[in-house]
XYZ file of C-alpha atoms in Angstrom:
665
model
C 229.997 172.878 90.096
C 227.731 170.648 88.004
C 230.776 168.913 86.420
C 232.232 168.203 89.936
C 228.956 166.689 90.970
C 228.901 164.433 87.920
C 232.490 163.315 88.634
C 231.449 162.435 92.228
C 228.435 160.421 90.954
C 230.659 158.600 88.421
C 233.308 157.802 91.055
C 230.628 156.552 93.441
C 229.203 154.307 90.727
C 232.631 152.853 89.912
C 233.215 152.159 93.646
C 229.783 150.460 93.872
C 230.624 148.239 90.846
C 233.762 147.058 92.551
C 231.930 146.291 95.751
C 229.135 144.434 93.948
C 231.737 142.147 92.334
C 232.360 140.792 95.860
C 228.674 139.960 96.493
C 227.889 136.271 96.561
C 225.747 134.588 93.894
C 223.340 133.178 96.471
C 219.617 134.014 96.759
C 218.766 136.907 99.037
C 217.674 140.473 99.479
C 219.615 143.695 98.732
C 219.131 147.119 100.286
C 220.338 150.252 98.441
C 221.169 153.228 100.721
C 221.672 156.927 100.229
C 224.391 159.146 101.563
C 222.720 159.379 104.989
C 222.692 155.562 105.169
C 218.871 155.493 104.727
C 217.376 152.515 102.912
C 215.791 153.782 99.705
C 215.075 150.475 97.890
C 214.771 146.843 98.856
C 214.749 144.004 96.263
C 215.053 140.195 96.113
C 217.135 138.089 93.777
C 217.851 134.497 92.883
C 221.438 135.566 92.258
C 222.422 138.621 94.228
C 225.600 139.527 92.356
C 224.010 139.309 88.903
C 220.948 141.270 89.904
C 222.899 144.033 91.663
C 225.208 144.341 88.651
C 222.204 145.325 86.540
C 221.720 148.362 88.799
C 225.324 149.598 88.950
C 225.840 149.090 85.168
C 222.433 150.704 84.429
C 221.299 147.591 82.485
C 217.934 147.612 84.296
C 215.608 149.339 81.840
C 213.154 150.702 84.410
C 212.902 154.519 84.159
C 213.437 155.113 87.888
C 216.786 153.225 88.059
C 219.137 155.989 86.725
C 217.537 158.550 89.096
C 217.793 156.130 92.017
C 221.413 155.204 91.395
C 222.375 158.880 91.364
C 221.656 158.964 95.121
C 222.806 155.463 96.071
C 226.072 155.515 98.024
C 226.122 152.091 99.715
C 224.231 148.835 100.086
C 223.614 145.800 102.350
C 222.559 142.345 101.480
C 221.148 139.343 103.270
C 221.756 135.764 102.026
C 218.924 133.234 102.402
C 218.373 129.585 101.351
C 215.946 129.928 98.446
C 213.773 132.412 96.439
C 210.727 131.802 98.652
C 212.594 132.860 101.737
C 213.912 135.907 99.807
C 210.386 136.970 98.938
C 209.229 136.691 102.579
C 212.277 138.625 103.819
C 211.750 141.252 101.154
C 208.236 141.972 102.440
C 209.500 142.192 106.020
C 212.242 144.569 105.088
C 209.930 146.825 103.089
C 207.528 146.949 106.052
C 210.439 147.805 108.319
C 212.160 150.513 106.272
C 209.307 151.850 104.077
C 211.798 152.651 101.195
C 210.971 155.601 98.988
C 211.438 153.733 95.668
C 209.383 150.679 96.603
C 205.618 150.478 95.906
C 203.644 151.177 99.056
C 200.354 152.638 100.141
C 200.160 156.385 99.629
C 198.923 157.236 103.062
C 200.156 155.939 106.392
C 196.716 155.245 107.841
C 195.977 151.771 109.071
C 193.096 149.907 107.452
C 190.216 148.282 109.452
C 190.417 144.529 110.072
C 188.187 141.982 111.819
C 190.352 140.040 114.189
C 190.031 136.859 116.288
C 192.260 136.593 119.389
C 193.139 132.926 118.735
C 195.614 132.373 121.533
C 192.990 133.074 124.227
C 191.198 130.096 125.812
C 187.958 131.824 124.695
C 188.937 133.816 121.556
C 187.000 137.010 120.982
C 186.140 138.954 117.872
C 187.013 142.635 117.400
C 187.132 145.486 114.943
C 190.663 146.932 114.934
C 193.250 149.087 113.118
C 196.122 147.851 115.194
C 199.426 146.577 113.834
C 199.209 142.822 113.470
C 200.067 141.000 116.671
C 201.244 137.451 116.937
C 198.504 135.090 118.117
C 195.696 137.150 116.599
C 194.123 136.284 113.185
C 193.098 139.144 110.933
C 190.480 139.202 108.220
C 190.282 142.041 105.763
C 191.347 144.737 105.205
C 188.209 146.780 104.804
C 188.169 150.308 103.476
C 184.600 150.832 104.761
C 184.662 150.722 108.555
C 180.890 150.712 108.733
C 180.814 147.548 106.613
C 183.332 145.869 108.912
C 181.378 146.765 112.058
C 178.105 145.657 110.381
C 179.627 142.342 109.455
C 180.672 141.743 113.102
C 177.168 142.726 114.312
C 175.431 140.366 111.894
C 177.858 137.544 112.545
C 177.346 137.678 116.283
C 173.604 137.420 115.771
C 174.213 134.121 113.916
C 177.037 132.638 115.950
C 177.346 133.808 119.619
C 180.927 134.777 120.257
C 182.520 137.084 122.768
C 183.419 140.611 121.825
C 186.991 141.714 122.789
C 185.556 144.905 124.280
C 183.253 143.087 126.748
C 184.251 143.898 130.327
C 183.234 140.469 131.686
C 185.202 138.687 128.944
C 188.272 140.715 129.891
C 187.854 139.653 133.524
C 187.651 135.987 132.481
C 190.713 136.446 130.320
C 192.792 137.850 133.102
C 191.695 135.062 135.440
C 192.797 132.394 132.897
C 196.136 134.182 132.295
C 196.818 133.931 136.034
C 195.769 130.246 136.110
C 196.269 128.753 132.626
C 195.957 125.208 133.977
C 192.298 125.807 134.822
C 191.226 126.402 131.197
C 189.734 122.889 130.860
C 187.369 123.520 133.816
C 186.877 127.250 133.194
C 183.160 126.896 132.662
C 182.697 125.435 136.122
C 184.751 128.087 137.757
C 182.946 130.946 136.014
C 179.566 129.356 136.746
C 180.276 129.780 140.447
C 181.662 133.318 140.592
C 180.937 134.878 137.201
C 178.539 137.641 136.294
C 176.394 137.564 133.099
C 177.231 140.303 130.530
C 174.626 142.208 128.601
C 175.429 140.364 125.314
C 174.583 137.079 126.958
C 171.146 138.405 127.985
C 170.362 139.469 124.358
C 171.705 136.263 122.732
C 174.883 137.612 121.163
C 177.234 136.263 123.848
C 177.778 132.535 124.431
C 177.855 132.944 128.237
C 181.583 132.424 128.895
C 181.200 134.838 131.781
C 178.728 132.535 133.615
C 180.200 129.120 132.528
C 177.318 128.478 130.038
C 179.682 127.037 127.440
C 182.780 124.841 127.580
C 186.076 125.522 125.724
C 185.391 122.634 123.360
C 181.974 123.893 122.422
C 183.249 127.454 122.140
C 185.959 126.384 119.724
C 183.220 125.234 117.260
C 181.780 128.707 117.365
C 185.137 130.275 116.632
C 185.705 127.899 113.728
C 182.318 128.783 112.271
C 183.092 132.522 112.571
C 186.471 132.131 110.885
C 184.928 130.012 108.165
C 182.342 132.721 107.513
C 184.910 135.469 107.395
C 186.875 133.482 104.842
C 183.803 133.533 102.719
C 182.508 129.987 103.333
C 178.918 130.985 103.867
C 177.376 127.630 103.016
C 179.021 125.856 105.986
C 177.407 128.050 108.621
C 174.069 128.116 106.806
C 173.968 124.347 106.712
C 174.914 124.127 110.392
C 172.224 126.603 111.438
C 169.612 124.857 109.298
C 170.496 121.526 110.870
C 170.246 122.905 114.339
C 166.883 124.520 113.513
C 165.445 121.246 112.165
C 166.726 119.405 115.187
C 165.066 121.954 117.522
C 161.781 121.647 115.646
C 161.904 117.806 115.855
C 162.339 118.118 119.589
C 159.412 120.537 119.725
C 161.741 123.234 121.072
C 160.065 125.956 119.011
C 161.535 128.804 120.945
C 165.050 127.738 120.059
C 163.975 126.983 116.473
C 162.721 130.583 116.190
C 165.941 132.002 117.370
C 167.805 129.894 114.827
C 165.336 131.039 112.118
C 166.213 134.608 113.035
C 169.879 133.817 112.516
C 169.168 132.494 109.026
C 167.255 135.649 108.209
C 170.226 137.733 109.295
C 172.434 135.762 106.886
C 169.887 136.276 104.107
C 169.804 139.997 104.732
C 173.607 140.058 104.428
C 173.404 138.165 101.119
C 170.934 140.749 99.770
C 173.814 143.270 99.906
C 176.139 140.982 97.998
C 175.788 140.813 94.253
C 175.910 137.334 92.745
C 178.701 137.423 90.124
C 179.230 133.813 89.063
C 176.742 131.019 88.317
C 179.156 128.636 90.026
C 180.798 128.686 93.469
C 184.272 130.202 93.116
C 186.727 131.781 95.586
C 188.981 134.422 94.043
C 190.245 137.956 94.274
C 190.239 140.324 91.298
C 192.604 143.257 91.511
C 192.223 146.262 89.160
C 194.527 149.233 88.883
C 194.414 152.792 87.583
C 197.632 154.908 87.275
C 198.444 158.533 87.069
C 202.028 159.892 86.728
C 203.271 159.293 90.319
C 200.188 157.909 92.015
C 197.809 155.044 91.439
C 194.869 153.147 92.946
C 194.094 149.447 93.382
C 190.675 147.899 93.823
C 190.220 144.351 95.110
C 186.989 142.487 94.487
C 186.787 139.734 97.076
C 184.596 136.946 95.654
C 183.700 133.984 97.854
C 181.306 131.184 96.824
C 180.481 133.139 93.691
C 179.525 136.304 95.570
C 181.361 139.580 95.965
C 181.490 139.917 99.706
C 183.393 143.175 99.724
C 185.517 145.513 97.613
C 188.617 147.253 99.029
C 190.350 150.302 97.530
C 193.934 151.538 98.130
C 195.915 154.550 97.034
C 199.537 153.694 96.119
C 202.569 155.992 96.074
C 203.790 154.887 92.574
C 202.162 155.281 89.164
C 203.372 155.613 85.655
C 206.871 156.205 87.113
C 207.212 152.444 87.596
C 206.381 149.455 85.271
C 202.959 147.860 85.532
C 204.692 144.592 86.485
C 206.444 146.265 89.411
C 203.394 148.080 90.590
C 201.092 145.024 90.564
C 203.745 142.710 92.089
C 204.546 145.158 94.857
C 200.857 145.635 95.683
C 200.085 141.894 95.660
C 202.983 141.154 98.099
C 202.027 144.051 100.401
C 198.339 143.247 100.458
C 198.594 139.493 101.081
C 201.310 140.036 103.597
C 198.696 141.757 105.789
C 195.681 139.492 105.326
C 195.038 135.853 106.147
C 192.103 135.712 103.722
C 193.775 134.140 100.691
C 191.616 132.612 97.958
C 192.402 129.806 95.522
C 192.933 132.303 92.669
C 194.071 135.823 92.332
C 193.292 137.603 89.034
C 195.586 140.468 88.009
C 195.703 142.639 84.830
C 199.271 141.776 83.799
C 201.525 138.714 83.514
C 203.975 139.056 86.419
C 207.661 138.072 85.964
C 207.694 136.502 89.409
C 204.210 135.023 89.278
C 205.363 131.444 90.006
C 207.272 132.623 93.086
C 204.368 134.660 94.406
C 201.943 131.797 93.827
C 204.198 129.492 95.806
C 204.383 132.035 98.674
C 200.599 132.487 98.716
C 200.025 128.724 98.579
C 202.280 128.151 101.549
C 200.683 130.927 103.482
C 197.160 129.576 102.697
C 197.999 125.931 103.192
C 196.408 125.114 99.848
C 197.030 125.931 96.201
C 196.716 129.587 95.165
C 197.310 130.631 91.522
C 197.988 133.979 89.982
C 195.875 134.338 86.790
C 195.526 136.832 83.922
C 191.930 136.543 82.546
C 191.779 137.104 78.813
C 188.053 136.900 78.243
C 184.771 135.957 79.877
C 183.210 136.935 83.218
C 186.519 137.244 85.106
C 187.915 139.574 82.478
C 184.800 141.701 82.641
C 184.956 141.905 86.458
C 188.622 142.748 86.333
C 187.808 145.633 84.069
C 185.091 146.709 86.569
C 187.679 146.585 89.356
C 189.915 148.879 87.281
C 187.031 151.325 86.798
C 186.459 151.343 90.531
C 190.161 151.995 91.075
C 189.950 154.953 88.721
C 187.003 156.495 90.599
C 188.852 155.895 93.937
C 191.938 157.714 92.584
C 189.855 160.582 91.238
C 188.094 161.003 94.606
C 191.526 160.987 96.384
C 192.974 163.608 93.996
C 189.976 165.913 94.408
C 189.916 165.465 98.193
C 193.643 166.165 98.592
C 194.100 168.835 95.884
C 196.675 166.546 94.262
C 196.320 167.939 90.738
C 196.765 171.581 91.833
C 199.827 170.809 93.881
C 201.347 168.797 91.034
C 200.705 171.642 88.547
C 202.307 174.194 90.912
C 205.322 171.911 91.338
C 205.619 171.379 87.594
C 205.651 175.139 86.809
C 208.234 175.832 89.507
C 210.449 172.904 88.368
C 210.286 174.133 84.750
C 211.264 177.596 85.876
C 214.314 176.183 87.546
C 215.368 173.572 84.991
C 214.977 175.937 81.967
C 216.400 178.984 83.762
C 213.277 181.049 83.180
C 212.637 184.462 84.879
C 209.295 183.248 86.269
C 207.030 180.161 86.158
C 205.719 179.611 82.625
C 202.050 180.426 83.152
C 201.413 180.453 79.398
C 203.032 177.624 77.382
C 202.653 177.360 73.621
C 203.634 174.207 71.759
C 203.871 173.558 68.008
C 203.901 170.242 66.059
C 204.089 169.409 62.452
C 202.117 166.542 60.776
C 202.629 165.458 57.125
C 202.642 162.429 54.834
C 205.732 162.622 52.556
C 205.203 166.383 52.187
C 201.459 166.091 51.450
C 198.706 167.626 53.527
C 201.293 169.276 55.737
C 199.758 171.037 58.713
C 200.870 172.510 62.060
C 199.164 172.766 65.386
C 199.441 175.275 68.238
C 198.233 174.259 71.680
C 198.212 176.522 74.677
C 198.479 175.609 78.339
C 197.485 178.362 80.789
C 198.488 177.885 84.449
C 199.437 174.271 83.663
C 196.109 173.323 82.080
C 194.924 173.009 78.488
C 193.311 176.257 77.175
C 191.435 174.939 74.146
C 189.926 178.306 73.292
C 193.473 179.403 72.354
C 194.295 176.337 70.210
C 195.102 177.197 66.568
C 195.941 175.116 63.429
C 197.674 176.080 60.214
C 197.978 174.687 56.701
C 201.592 174.901 55.527
C 201.785 176.919 52.326
C 205.376 175.998 51.387
C 205.569 173.602 48.433
C 207.290 170.485 49.723
C 208.323 167.411 47.698
C 209.000 165.563 50.938
C 208.570 166.074 54.645
C 210.647 169.006 55.894
C 210.017 169.909 59.536
C 212.590 172.681 59.459
C 210.812 174.664 56.724
C 207.411 173.863 58.092
C 208.322 174.976 61.654
C 209.911 178.230 60.346
C 206.763 179.081 58.436
C 204.254 178.452 61.191
C 206.297 180.353 63.782
C 206.703 183.222 61.308
C 202.987 183.404 60.896
C 202.110 182.963 64.542
C 204.636 185.533 65.832
C 204.278 188.066 63.060
C 203.565 191.604 64.234
C 199.936 191.337 62.977
C 199.327 188.142 64.922
C 201.091 189.400 68.038
C 198.795 192.408 68.003
C 195.698 190.219 67.486
C 193.986 189.689 70.831
C 192.328 186.493 69.446
C 195.813 184.870 69.748
C 196.288 185.713 73.335
C 199.257 187.163 75.161
C 202.935 186.577 74.590
C 203.926 183.086 75.803
C 206.256 182.509 78.778
C 207.630 179.431 77.128
C 207.632 178.099 73.588
C 207.915 174.318 73.134
C 208.623 172.700 69.781
C 208.133 169.035 69.234
C 211.528 167.616 68.212
C 215.223 167.895 68.889
C 217.960 170.258 67.753
C 216.775 170.810 64.102
C 213.300 171.935 65.237
C 214.791 174.043 68.044
C 217.245 175.748 65.638
C 214.424 176.481 63.221
C 212.459 178.135 66.051
C 215.420 180.218 67.224
C 216.225 181.448 63.716
C 212.677 182.477 63.040
C 212.333 184.242 66.362
C 215.591 186.043 65.727
C 214.370 187.264 62.306
C 211.215 188.639 64.002
C 213.341 190.316 66.747
C 211.546 188.362 69.521
C 213.127 187.047 72.699
C 210.830 184.239 73.841
C 212.197 181.369 75.962
C 212.120 178.212 73.810
C 212.988 174.531 74.189
C 212.564 171.300 72.162
C 211.280 167.972 73.449
C 212.599 164.838 71.712
C 210.180 161.934 71.981
C 212.809 159.155 71.847
C 214.417 159.736 75.207
C 212.187 162.531 76.562
C 215.150 164.891 76.430
C 214.717 168.677 76.613
C 216.901 170.687 74.310
C 217.782 174.263 75.273
C 219.654 176.961 73.327
C 222.506 177.518 75.758
C 223.737 173.906 76.097
C 224.618 171.190 73.553
C 223.747 168.538 76.105
C 220.035 168.063 76.504
C 218.382 168.412 79.916
C 216.901 165.197 81.349
C 214.012 166.024 83.688
C 213.727 163.461 86.521
C 211.510 160.479 85.613
C 208.180 160.765 87.368
C 208.684 164.428 88.104
C 205.747 166.838 87.715
C 207.708 169.019 85.259
C 208.406 166.072 82.866
C 204.750 164.942 83.029
C 203.504 168.497 82.207
C 205.845 169.024 79.303
C 205.050 165.627 77.895
C 201.366 166.322 78.279
C 201.804 169.593 76.317
C 203.813 167.822 73.539
C 201.342 164.981 73.226
C 198.336 167.334 73.062
C 199.969 169.310 70.245
C 200.622 166.027 68.356
C 197.034 164.935 68.859
C 195.722 168.244 67.616
C 198.034 168.218 64.561
C 197.314 164.650 63.508
C 193.561 165.260 63.866
C 193.753 168.207 61.409
C 196.020 166.294 59.076
C 193.581 163.366 58.884
C 190.689 165.728 58.253
C 192.390 167.129 55.117
C 193.537 163.721 53.977
C 190.065 162.205 54.318
C 188.544 165.206 52.524
C 190.945 164.764 49.615
C 190.149 161.061 49.415
C 186.387 161.787 48.897
C 187.057 164.099 45.911
C 185.449 162.386 42.901
C 186.601 162.717 39.322
C 183.042 163.772 38.556
C 183.715 167.126 40.192
C 186.264 167.834 37.409
C 183.862 167.284 34.479
C 182.097 170.445 33.050
C 178.339 170.107 33.109
C 178.222 167.757 36.110
C 177.055 169.663 39.181
C 176.069 168.464 42.625
C 172.560 167.386 41.586
C 173.666 165.436 38.454
C 176.543 163.827 40.463
C 174.017 162.705 43.038
C 171.691 161.291 40.386
C 174.510 159.375 38.691
C 175.712 157.856 41.962
C 172.153 156.827 42.948
C 171.572 155.225 39.564
C 174.836 153.084 39.641
C 175.084 152.600 43.324
C 178.881 152.730 43.483
C 181.859 154.356 41.816
C 183.127 150.930 40.819
C 179.985 150.155 38.789
C 180.121 153.636 37.183
C 183.693 153.035 35.972
C 182.650 149.796 34.309
C 179.638 151.367 32.528
C 179.459 152.328 28.839
C 178.529 155.715 27.465
C 175.029 154.454 26.536
C 174.497 153.103 30.048
C 175.463 156.462 31.522
C 173.006 158.216 29.164
C 170.175 156.314 30.788
C 170.531 158.523 33.853
C 167.797 161.118 34.001
C 169.066 164.512 32.915
C 172.288 163.182 31.262
C 172.429 163.824 27.517
C 174.361 161.495 25.167
C 177.033 164.091 24.619
C 177.528 164.607 28.377
C 177.470 160.843 28.918
C 180.259 160.474 26.334
C 182.274 163.222 28.088
C 181.899 161.427 31.386
C 182.889 158.060 29.802
C 185.988 159.565 28.141
C 187.064 161.326 31.326
C 186.721 158.109 33.430
C 188.823 156.142 30.873
C 191.512 158.817 30.809
C 191.505 159.007 34.592
C 192.069 155.250 34.891
C 195.089 155.467 32.608
C 196.833 158.242 34.584
C 198.226 156.934 37.871
C 199.218 160.423 38.906
C 195.592 161.626 38.955
C 193.535 162.242 42.023
C 191.912 158.844 42.119
C 195.242 157.031 42.186
C 196.334 159.240 45.100
C 193.142 158.386 46.918
C 193.648 154.711 46.150
C 197.277 154.855 47.536
C 195.945 156.563 50.695
C 193.294 153.947 51.117
C 195.887 151.169 50.875
C 198.157 152.812 53.370
C 195.493 153.927 55.810
C 196.026 151.012 58.184
C 199.639 152.115 58.628
C 198.859 155.768 58.950
C 200.339 156.247 62.357
C 203.684 154.776 61.251
C 203.882 156.692 58.015
C 202.788 160.027 59.406
C 205.732 162.177 60.423
C 205.435 165.052 62.736
């Protein structure tokens, strides 16, 4: 049955290759579809045929592509004039189809925005979560709804503007929709038959409802509000200060006092905004934190050198896609929904389509907007801070939703199915070998209970076999023989019998484990995990099992393997470092710990001791001339024998920088 399924997948891929050969070489967007004709991925390309060929020939090196192409059965494409149009179309198609394999927000909730109804004769401000409507300008998004409402409240204290929820404003709006030609004289009409709203009485409404303001004057208020929401605080502050001085000069102290109150409201808002830069800059810094199939993004919105807000998002892709794809997908999704685009966007990775995205943002903003990767300085520090905030946001989401528990349960059930186990592997033991050309060979055993590390059950072993070179087969056989010997199996300190035994490596390590278990008469499910292609080797099949990229089972078994390697290499380095500190003085009769300490204090370093004469050594308190001569002779002999301990230590010192490369597991 499995072979038949593979043949069908192969035939489907061949058919897709033939169809792709007929695709034009123009710029455009492509839509991959599954067997039910559902769009599962949308992409853009400068050359459609060449880009789509990379998918059907599996030349795209992203981990998700082989998995995705297994379910692809058809495709569509749309030709456009240039790359910029392709990028805009890509965003629209992703918003329309919400494909599974594209980066998107994890939850379907809508984020709060502050909106201005620009197409109205008297535009109003509102807090909203609505899908973006044509003719309304949106500022945000905000993840803190209280902050968004507070911003509106403060802003209306400074610049009187109608609220979209005001009953009297709605009446005026309906009246002007019926008679649009009367907009120019609307203030006179409403002055005759309008009713004042409550906001007008308390100074937050401009008085549209009673004709207290003309459309031309009201437009100035709207422009001030929009400028403020874009982060241009200085413009509105200067305007209010100018009005206050003018009122004071005219001895209109009541009006001047009201304007002073507005300035105080702006100052109070500034007190909640941390000054980040000594100069006025407008930029967004976007930090990310990724787990296996989920991630978070945090946007620091900096305007005029001040962080006016931070926004956090949970994304539905993580380590299962490249960082380039994750960041690029988020940037396009985020700025597709907001009109608040700065002159610079700082991201943590160099994007392959950075120039195209910059062009798109610049056109949308109406001025230049650059994507930038900060390498040092204040921007780099703030980008790291944004990443830390993204990490905290993701941790909160995972705790709130029980994400980790769900993933662990999925992983155990998937391993049960993939490895044909009788039950979920609640106790997993994994072994790893670490050595340096056969020296200081050690093994580690890590235990995962219910999908989580159980460090009280970890064990480490020194390999007793005499090895001239690294031999994982012999080392693995020895450690398994010791761990699963009848004495150890009966020892409660070693815990219960494992449900799954994992060895780090491919067929050789798996064979060693199977042979050793057979000698002991034990039937324990066992598999091997090769690091190169993350393939799982099982006893009953010559072809390794490939767990789906991004799956909970693959993440868990990799976590088990990596933890065993970490534990083994830590023990290996402990032994190696201890051997390196062994001094030749320990080998000389008559030199104990106290005399060794006195000698080293007198000379200050081993290098100066090696250069000393026998008479100089005899000057050390407690060292006789005879003992000094013995020390001198031993040091000279030691320096002539490259195979001695000191030469080994010297070699280790020289190769220490490349330890990770030279250490074999």
